[in-house]
Amino acid sequence: MTANSRYKSRAPRSDDGEEKDYVGFATLPNQVHRKSVKKGFDFTLMVAGESGLGKSTLVNSLFLTDLHKDRKLLNAEERINQTVEISKHTLDIEEKGVKLKLTIVDTPGFGDAVNNTECWTPVTNYIDQQFEQYFRDESGLNRKNIQDNRVHCCLYFIPPFGHGLRPVDIEFMKALQDKVNVVPLISKADCLTPSEIKKLKERLREEIDKYGIKIYQFPDCDSDEDEEFKQQDKELKDSTPFAVIGSNTVVEARGQRVRGRLYPWGIVEVENPTHCDFVKLRTMLIRTHMHDLKDITSDCHYENYRAQCIQAMTRCVSSQPLLSPALCVVLQLKRMHQMLQKMQQQMHEQDL
């Protein structure tokens, strides 16, 4: 037998003379499945955009829940004084025995002010804080029960009333493109005709390429995938940015009760592919690419942040050997935060 030949385990023959070639490692996927189901999954989704674009309604439609039962609606005077805040809602969802800890991060106040200079700073700071907390937990002693609060995906809502990307849209997506998976959406697609949606999508794709904005890129299909999956993946890629509609109201259409919006001229069905891209967004976000979004967050965005922290620690220890590594981490993280703020301020001054 040569060194590179494949060894095949042979068990004793059975009573009927057939060889028992089955060892048992083929059950490894089942073992991983049982362990994963028992542990559960977590996913953090951020929604960003102006007030009134249907962010909460869309999330409620995606996960069939109600995030803001006790939300207080602000009047005009309160909205003028409102600054960008971060609100977090955590839900425990179970479906067919699979548990999902879903965290929704909302950004009330974003883009609502007259002067929106650097209104994305609280959002980028929040993402960095989650990276920092995960790095601290990962560097600690108890690493078995680390809470993963890193933001895995950001749905950015673009209003349908304009003719493309606004300056605040460009700056926001550029500020977040290296920190989180950005998925742009055209909100309230029922305000536009199908031809208008097609033109707006083409315009947005051109501007995203023109300004060098890095949005979430769908991974290429493997050659051994079936044709149905390849066709579905192609449709998802061709549909970006997704034109979506959300609704918490159940209406009756064609003798069936569906989620939709009732207008004097007819009914817009949320889950009708001919009306909007809601089903495609849900398919991408939950059924086909949720794990890929988590992998890119962990293997790309977080690893870049982690590498910067380790380099900063190395410089700190070499220059100040009397300080503890933990204190060096804190000092360097503060320095990095100050440097980022200074760079953002310089970029804004250049734009002006």
Tab-separated table of C-alpha atoms in Angstrom:
chain	number	residue	atom	x	y	z
A	1	MET	CA	0.000	0.000	0.000
A	2	THR	CA	1.395	3.415	-0.963
A	3	ALA	CA	1.594	6.355	1.444
A	4	ASN	CA	-1.071	8.367	-0.337
A	5	SER	CA	-3.551	5.542	-0.800
A	6	ARG	CA	-6.857	5.832	1.031
A	7	TYR	CA	-7.340	3.550	3.977
A	8	LYS	CA	-10.749	1.924	4.097
A	9	SER	CA	-11.825	0.393	7.365
A	10	ARG	CA	-13.245	-3.080	7.018
A	11	ALA	CA	-15.518	-4.497	9.663
A	12	PRO	CA	-16.274	-8.221	9.976
A	13	ARG	CA	-18.620	-9.675	7.400
A	14	SER	CA	-22.283	-9.929	8.230
A	15	ASP	CA	-24.279	-13.151	8.152
A	16	ASP	CA	-25.367	-12.555	4.563
A	17	GLY	CA	-21.753	-12.168	3.409
A	18	GLU	CA	-21.775	-8.377	2.846
A	19	GLU	CA	-18.925	-6.275	4.252
A	20	LYS	CA	-19.750	-3.793	7.000
A	21	ASP	CA	-17.867	-0.747	5.720
A	22	TYR	CA	-19.765	1.695	7.941
A	23	VAL	CA	-17.591	3.156	10.726
A	24	GLY	CA	-19.828	5.908	12.052
A	25	PHE	CA	-18.173	9.281	11.331
A	26	ALA	CA	-20.969	10.003	8.858
A	27	THR	CA	-23.052	10.964	11.903
A	28	LEU	CA	-20.807	13.963	12.649
A	29	PRO	CA	-23.208	16.426	10.923
A	30	ASN	CA	-26.019	15.069	13.098
A	31	GLN	CA	-23.893	15.559	16.213
A	32	VAL	CA	-23.088	19.142	15.232
A	33	HIS	CA	-26.778	19.733	14.477
A	34	ARG	CA	-27.895	18.448	17.894
A	35	LYS	CA	-25.276	20.513	19.688
A	36	SER	CA	-26.157	23.654	17.763
A	37	VAL	CA	-29.884	23.223	18.353
A	38	LYS	CA	-29.308	22.667	22.054
A	39	LYS	CA	-27.088	25.750	22.362
A	40	GLY	CA	-29.254	27.956	20.170
A	41	PHE	CA	-28.285	30.750	17.813
A	42	ASP	CA	-27.928	34.514	18.138
A	43	PHE	CA	-28.233	37.221	15.516
A	44	THR	CA	-27.962	40.999	15.846
A	45	LEU	CA	-29.676	43.138	13.231
A	46	MET	CA	-29.322	46.912	13.023
A	47	VAL	CA	-31.862	49.097	11.220
A	48	ALA	CA	-30.961	52.645	10.230
A	49	GLY	CA	-32.747	55.392	8.375
A	50	GLU	CA	-34.982	58.409	8.867
A	51	SER	CA	-38.080	58.244	10.991
A	52	GLY	CA	-41.218	57.283	9.102
A	53	LEU	CA	-39.590	54.928	6.587
A	54	GLY	CA	-41.154	51.819	8.133
A	55	LYS	CA	-38.115	50.312	9.910
A	56	SER	CA	-40.019	48.875	12.881
A	57	THR	CA	-42.901	47.727	10.699
A	58	LEU	CA	-40.558	45.830	8.395
A	59	VAL	CA	-38.793	44.094	11.305
A	60	ASN	CA	-42.158	43.105	12.766
A	61	SER	CA	-43.158	41.692	9.376
A	62	LEU	CA	-39.885	39.775	9.009
A	63	PHE	CA	-40.019	38.042	12.381
A	64	LEU	CA	-43.797	38.115	13.024
A	65	THR	CA	-43.438	39.983	16.284
A	66	ASP	CA	-44.141	43.383	17.849
A	67	LEU	CA	-41.042	45.238	18.986
A	68	HIS	CA	-42.534	48.538	20.087
A	69	LYS	CA	-45.675	47.835	22.051
A	70	ASP	CA	-45.157	50.714	24.487
A	71	ARG	CA	-43.351	53.144	22.197
A	72	LYS	CA	-44.152	56.801	22.715
A	73	LEU	CA	-44.512	58.810	19.521
A	74	LEU	CA	-42.659	62.132	19.608
A	75	ASN	CA	-44.251	65.401	18.570
A	76	ALA	CA	-42.601	67.896	16.217
A	77	GLU	CA	-40.939	69.918	18.993
A	78	GLU	CA	-39.429	66.817	20.611
A	79	ARG	CA	-38.083	65.581	17.270
A	80	ILE	CA	-36.266	68.879	16.687
A	81	ASN	CA	-34.273	68.431	19.906
A	82	GLN	CA	-33.781	64.691	19.457
A	83	THR	CA	-30.279	63.388	18.857
A	84	VAL	CA	-29.228	60.050	17.420
A	85	GLU	CA	-29.684	57.373	20.054
A	86	ILE	CA	-29.234	53.631	20.161
A	87	SER	CA	-32.078	51.433	21.365
A	88	LYS	CA	-31.749	47.668	21.676
A	89	HIS	CA	-34.525	45.079	21.813
A	90	THR	CA	-33.874	41.397	22.462
A	91	LEU	CA	-36.330	38.631	21.611
A	92	ASP	CA	-36.176	34.880	22.140
A	93	ILE	CA	-37.821	33.140	19.190
A	94	GLU	CA	-38.348	29.422	18.755
A	95	GLU	CA	-39.340	27.687	15.530
A	96	LYS	CA	-39.531	23.894	15.107
A	97	GLY	CA	-37.336	23.358	18.142
A	98	VAL	CA	-34.631	25.822	17.003
A	99	LYS	CA	-34.047	28.750	19.359
A	100	LEU	CA	-32.898	32.128	18.091
A	101	LYS	CA	-31.886	35.039	20.283
A	102	LEU	CA	-32.661	38.006	18.057
A	103	THR	CA	-31.340	41.465	18.926
A	104	ILE	CA	-32.700	44.463	17.024
A	105	VAL	CA	-30.634	47.654	17.251
A	106	ASP	CA	-32.594	50.734	16.245
A	107	THR	CA	-31.204	54.229	15.615
A	108	PRO	CA	-33.981	56.715	16.425
A	109	GLY	CA	-33.186	60.278	15.468
A	110	PHE	CA	-30.855	59.398	12.598
A	111	GLY	CA	-31.213	61.833	9.697
A	112	ASP	CA	-34.094	63.727	11.302
A	113	ALA	CA	-32.236	66.919	12.229
A	114	VAL	CA	-31.655	69.939	10.007
A	115	ASN	CA	-27.888	69.576	10.497
A	116	ASN	CA	-26.926	65.901	10.200
A	117	THR	CA	-23.178	66.424	10.464
A	118	GLU	CA	-21.559	63.193	11.670
A	119	CYS	CA	-24.915	61.806	12.800
A	120	TRP	CA	-23.492	58.351	12.097
A	121	THR	CA	-20.874	58.678	14.869
A	122	PRO	CA	-23.087	57.158	17.634
A	123	VAL	CA	-23.743	54.190	15.327
A	124	THR	CA	-20.067	53.544	14.563
A	125	ASN	CA	-19.213	53.998	18.239
A	126	TYR	CA	-21.803	51.396	19.205
A	127	ILE	CA	-20.412	48.847	16.719
A	128	ASP	CA	-16.872	49.480	17.992
A	129	GLN	CA	-18.060	49.066	21.590
A	130	GLN	CA	-19.477	45.635	20.783
A	131	PHE	CA	-16.190	44.632	19.139
A	132	GLU	CA	-14.298	45.926	22.168
A	133	GLN	CA	-16.510	44.029	24.612
A	134	TYR	CA	-16.166	40.800	22.630
A	135	PHE	CA	-12.379	41.257	22.487
A	136	ARG	CA	-12.255	41.737	26.257
A	137	ASP	CA	-14.389	38.627	26.851
A	138	GLU	CA	-12.347	36.614	24.386
A	139	SER	CA	-9.133	37.650	26.133
A	140	GLY	CA	-10.487	36.799	29.592
A	141	LEU	CA	-10.431	33.606	31.602
A	142	ASN	CA	-14.019	32.449	31.103
A	143	ARG	CA	-14.423	32.106	27.334
A	144	LYS	CA	-17.063	29.388	27.234
A	145	ASN	CA	-20.107	31.577	27.756
A	146	ILE	CA	-19.239	34.673	25.726
A	147	GLN	CA	-22.234	36.767	24.738
A	148	ASP	CA	-21.940	37.697	21.072
A	149	ASN	CA	-23.496	41.152	20.719
A	150	ARG	CA	-21.569	42.081	17.569
A	151	VAL	CA	-23.745	43.605	14.848
A	152	HIS	CA	-24.028	41.063	12.032
A	153	CYS	CA	-26.047	43.081	9.540
A	154	CYS	CA	-27.260	46.646	9.041
A	155	LEU	CA	-30.382	47.305	6.973
A	156	TYR	CA	-30.073	50.851	5.655
A	157	PHE	CA	-33.372	52.381	4.528
A	158	ILE	CA	-33.217	54.712	1.533
A	159	PRO	CA	-36.303	56.924	1.021
A	160	PRO	CA	-38.177	56.367	-2.262
A	161	PHE	CA	-38.897	60.060	-2.786
A	162	GLY	CA	-35.464	61.148	-4.081
A	163	HIS	CA	-33.564	60.422	-7.253
A	164	GLY	CA	-30.691	58.441	-5.775
A	165	LEU	CA	-28.360	58.545	-2.803
A	166	ARG	CA	-28.237	61.660	-0.661
A	167	PRO	CA	-24.949	62.895	0.888
A	168	VAL	CA	-25.992	61.517	4.293
A	169	ASP	CA	-26.643	58.094	2.716
A	170	ILE	CA	-23.199	58.044	1.101
A	171	GLU	CA	-21.366	59.136	4.240
A	172	PHE	CA	-23.260	56.721	6.474
A	173	MET	CA	-22.582	53.654	4.333
A	174	LYS	CA	-18.941	54.655	3.880
A	175	ALA	CA	-18.530	55.035	7.638
A	176	LEU	CA	-19.965	51.571	8.281
A	177	GLN	CA	-18.727	49.592	5.267
A	178	ASP	CA	-15.614	48.256	7.060
A	179	LYS	CA	-17.408	47.528	10.331
A	180	VAL	CA	-20.623	45.708	9.419
A	181	ASN	CA	-22.452	44.086	6.509
A	182	VAL	CA	-24.513	46.900	4.964
A	183	VAL	CA	-27.660	45.900	3.044
A	184	PRO	CA	-29.378	48.896	1.374
A	185	LEU	CA	-33.172	48.871	1.039
A	186	ILE	CA	-35.643	51.052	-0.825
A	187	SER	CA	-38.344	51.692	1.756
A	188	LYS	CA	-42.064	52.069	1.093
A	189	ALA	CA	-41.827	50.645	-2.411
A	190	ASP	CA	-45.609	50.970	-2.837
A	191	CYS	CA	-45.020	54.687	-3.454
A	192	LEU	CA	-43.412	53.860	-6.798
A	193	THR	CA	-44.507	52.146	-9.987
A	194	PRO	CA	-42.583	49.059	-11.190
A	195	SER	CA	-40.787	51.102	-13.851
A	196	GLU	CA	-39.821	53.744	-11.286
A	197	ILE	CA	-38.473	51.049	-8.941
A	198	LYS	CA	-36.384	49.581	-11.765
A	199	LYS	CA	-34.903	52.973	-12.639
A	200	LEU	CA	-34.179	53.805	-9.003
A	201	LYS	CA	-32.433	50.461	-8.467
A	202	GLU	CA	-30.226	51.047	-11.509
A	203	ARG	CA	-29.414	54.559	-10.305
A	204	LEU	CA	-28.514	53.330	-6.818
A	205	ARG	CA	-26.268	50.561	-8.184
A	206	GLU	CA	-24.437	53.092	-10.369
A	207	GLU	CA	-23.918	55.495	-7.469
A	208	ILE	CA	-22.767	52.734	-5.125
A	209	ASP	CA	-20.102	51.778	-7.675
A	210	LYS	CA	-19.268	55.412	-8.404
A	211	TYR	CA	-18.592	56.337	-4.776
A	212	GLY	CA	-16.837	53.062	-3.965
A	213	ILE	CA	-19.329	51.990	-1.306
A	214	LYS	CA	-18.810	48.421	-0.137
A	215	ILE	CA	-22.143	46.776	0.572
A	216	TYR	CA	-22.761	43.133	1.431
A	217	GLN	CA	-21.668	40.894	-1.431
A	218	PHE	CA	-23.389	37.565	-1.923
A	219	PRO	CA	-20.931	34.655	-1.952
A	220	ASP	CA	-20.525	32.778	-5.211
A	221	CYS	CA	-22.373	29.495	-5.512
A	222	ASP	CA	-20.360	26.296	-5.482
A	223	SER	CA	-20.251	24.332	-8.710
A	224	ASP	CA	-21.963	21.341	-7.090
A	225	GLU	CA	-25.055	23.325	-6.032
A	226	ASP	CA	-28.339	22.372	-7.676
A	227	GLU	CA	-29.814	24.545	-10.402
A	228	GLU	CA	-32.722	25.703	-8.255
A	229	PHE	CA	-30.400	27.175	-5.614
A	230	LYS	CA	-28.240	28.820	-8.292
A	231	GLN	CA	-31.325	30.409	-9.864
A	232	GLN	CA	-32.525	31.646	-6.473
A	233	ASP	CA	-29.103	33.121	-5.699
A	234	LYS	CA	-29.049	34.904	-9.067
A	235	GLU	CA	-32.486	36.410	-8.444
A	236	LEU	CA	-31.376	37.692	-5.037
A	237	LYS	CA	-28.257	39.318	-6.504
A	238	ASP	CA	-30.244	40.942	-9.316
A	239	SER	CA	-32.817	42.335	-6.856
A	240	THR	CA	-30.411	44.421	-4.764
A	241	PRO	CA	-31.092	46.953	-3.409
A	242	PHE	CA	-34.327	45.348	-2.243
A	243	ALA	CA	-37.523	47.378	-2.649
A	244	VAL	CA	-39.609	46.459	0.396
A	245	ILE	CA	-42.978	47.048	2.001
A	246	GLY	CA	-43.895	46.276	5.606
A	247	SER	CA	-47.269	45.856	7.241
A	248	ASN	CA	-48.647	44.651	10.573
A	249	THR	CA	-52.201	44.553	9.254
A	250	VAL	CA	-53.909	41.400	8.009
A	251	VAL	CA	-56.297	42.051	5.129
A	252	GLU	CA	-58.411	39.801	2.922
A	253	ALA	CA	-57.328	39.382	-0.704
A	254	ARG	CA	-58.725	36.839	-3.152
A	255	GLY	CA	-60.488	35.046	-0.334
A	256	GLN	CA	-57.295	34.713	1.747
A	257	ARG	CA	-56.054	36.619	4.764
A	258	VAL	CA	-52.624	38.105	4.035
A	259	ARG	CA	-50.334	40.803	5.406
A	260	GLY	CA	-50.790	43.895	3.304
A	261	ARG	CA	-51.790	47.528	2.993
A	262	LEU	CA	-55.303	48.523	1.979
A	263	TYR	CA	-55.695	51.463	-0.400
A	264	PRO	CA	-58.749	52.871	-2.204
A	265	TRP	CA	-57.404	51.460	-5.467
A	266	GLY	CA	-56.560	48.005	-4.146
A	267	ILE	CA	-54.421	45.921	-1.808
A	268	VAL	CA	-50.622	45.734	-1.697
A	269	GLU	CA	-49.543	42.315	-0.456
A	270	VAL	CA	-46.306	42.237	1.511
A	271	GLU	CA	-45.487	38.627	0.619
A	272	ASN	CA	-46.411	38.867	-3.056
A	273	PRO	CA	-43.174	38.793	-5.134
A	274	THR	CA	-44.838	40.805	-7.900
A	275	HIS	CA	-45.573	43.665	-5.477
A	276	CYS	CA	-42.201	44.015	-3.672
A	277	ASP	CA	-38.959	42.251	-2.711
A	278	PHE	CA	-39.989	41.457	0.871
A	279	VAL	CA	-39.909	37.680	0.317
A	280	LYS	CA	-36.473	37.909	-1.305
A	281	LEU	CA	-35.128	39.974	1.594
A	282	ARG	CA	-36.508	37.505	4.124
A	283	THR	CA	-35.071	34.591	2.148
A	284	MET	CA	-31.636	36.194	2.038
A	285	LEU	CA	-31.578	37.470	5.593
A	286	ILE	CA	-33.007	34.434	7.389
A	287	ARG	CA	-33.187	31.329	5.215
A	288	THR	CA	-30.053	31.360	3.047
A	289	HIS	CA	-27.420	33.900	4.148
A	290	MET	CA	-27.821	34.467	7.902
A	291	HIS	CA	-24.863	32.207	8.702
A	292	ASP	CA	-22.751	33.855	6.008
A	293	LEU	CA	-23.480	37.283	7.506
A	294	LYS	CA	-22.263	35.985	10.868
A	295	ASP	CA	-19.165	34.409	9.315
A	296	ILE	CA	-18.147	37.627	7.532
A	297	THR	CA	-18.668	39.599	10.744
A	298	SER	CA	-16.454	37.202	12.685
A	299	ASP	CA	-13.814	36.376	10.056
A	300	CYS	CA	-13.485	39.781	8.412
A	301	HIS	CA	-14.806	42.802	10.322
A	302	TYR	CA	-14.003	41.580	13.829
A	303	GLU	CA	-10.626	40.109	12.804
A	304	ASN	CA	-9.582	43.480	11.371
A	305	TYR	CA	-10.538	45.152	14.647
A	306	ARG	CA	-8.772	42.438	16.661
A	307	ALA	CA	-5.580	42.790	14.603
A	308	GLN	CA	-5.544	46.542	15.267
A	309	CYS	CA	-5.944	45.950	18.988
A	310	ILE	CA	-3.125	43.390	19.102
A	311	GLN	CA	-0.808	45.702	17.161
A	312	ALA	CA	-1.649	48.532	19.560
A	313	MET	CA	-0.955	46.269	22.559
A	314	THR	CA	2.393	45.240	21.103
A	315	ARG	CA	3.452	48.844	20.584
A	316	CYS	CA	2.283	49.764	24.079
A	317	VAL	CA	4.153	46.917	25.811
A	318	SER	CA	7.354	47.614	23.883
A	319	SER	CA	7.258	51.343	24.638
A	320	GLN	CA	5.987	51.109	28.244
A	321	PRO	CA	7.024	47.746	29.725
A	322	LEU	CA	5.949	48.715	33.255
A	323	LEU	CA	2.258	48.830	32.320
A	324	SER	CA	0.089	45.731	32.465
A	325	PRO	CA	-1.284	44.351	29.154
A	326	ALA	CA	-4.859	44.992	30.315
A	327	LEU	CA	-4.113	48.652	30.987
A	328	CYS	CA	-2.371	48.880	27.626
A	329	VAL	CA	-5.516	47.604	25.920
A	330	VAL	CA	-7.658	50.264	27.602
A	331	LEU	CA	-5.218	53.049	26.750
A	332	GLN	CA	-4.816	51.976	23.150
A	333	LEU	CA	-8.557	51.578	22.625
A	334	LYS	CA	-9.064	55.123	23.861
A	335	ARG	CA	-6.315	56.363	21.553
A	336	MET	CA	-7.828	54.513	18.605
A	337	HIS	CA	-11.230	56.025	19.369
A	338	GLN	CA	-9.729	59.533	19.512
A	339	MET	CA	-7.848	58.958	16.265
A	340	LEU	CA	-11.012	57.779	14.513
A	341	GLN	CA	-12.922	60.834	15.696
A	342	LYS	CA	-10.100	63.107	14.527
A	343	MET	CA	-9.982	61.418	11.104
A	344	GLN	CA	-13.747	61.745	10.689
A	345	GLN	CA	-13.568	65.432	11.627
A	346	GLN	CA	-10.772	66.035	9.106
A	347	MET	CA	-12.735	64.239	6.366
A	348	HIS	CA	-15.803	66.361	7.132
A	349	GLU	CA	-13.750	69.573	6.999
A	350	GLN	CA	-12.320	68.526	3.636
A	351	ASP	CA	-15.815	67.891	2.289
A	352	LEU	CA	-16.873	71.372	3.390
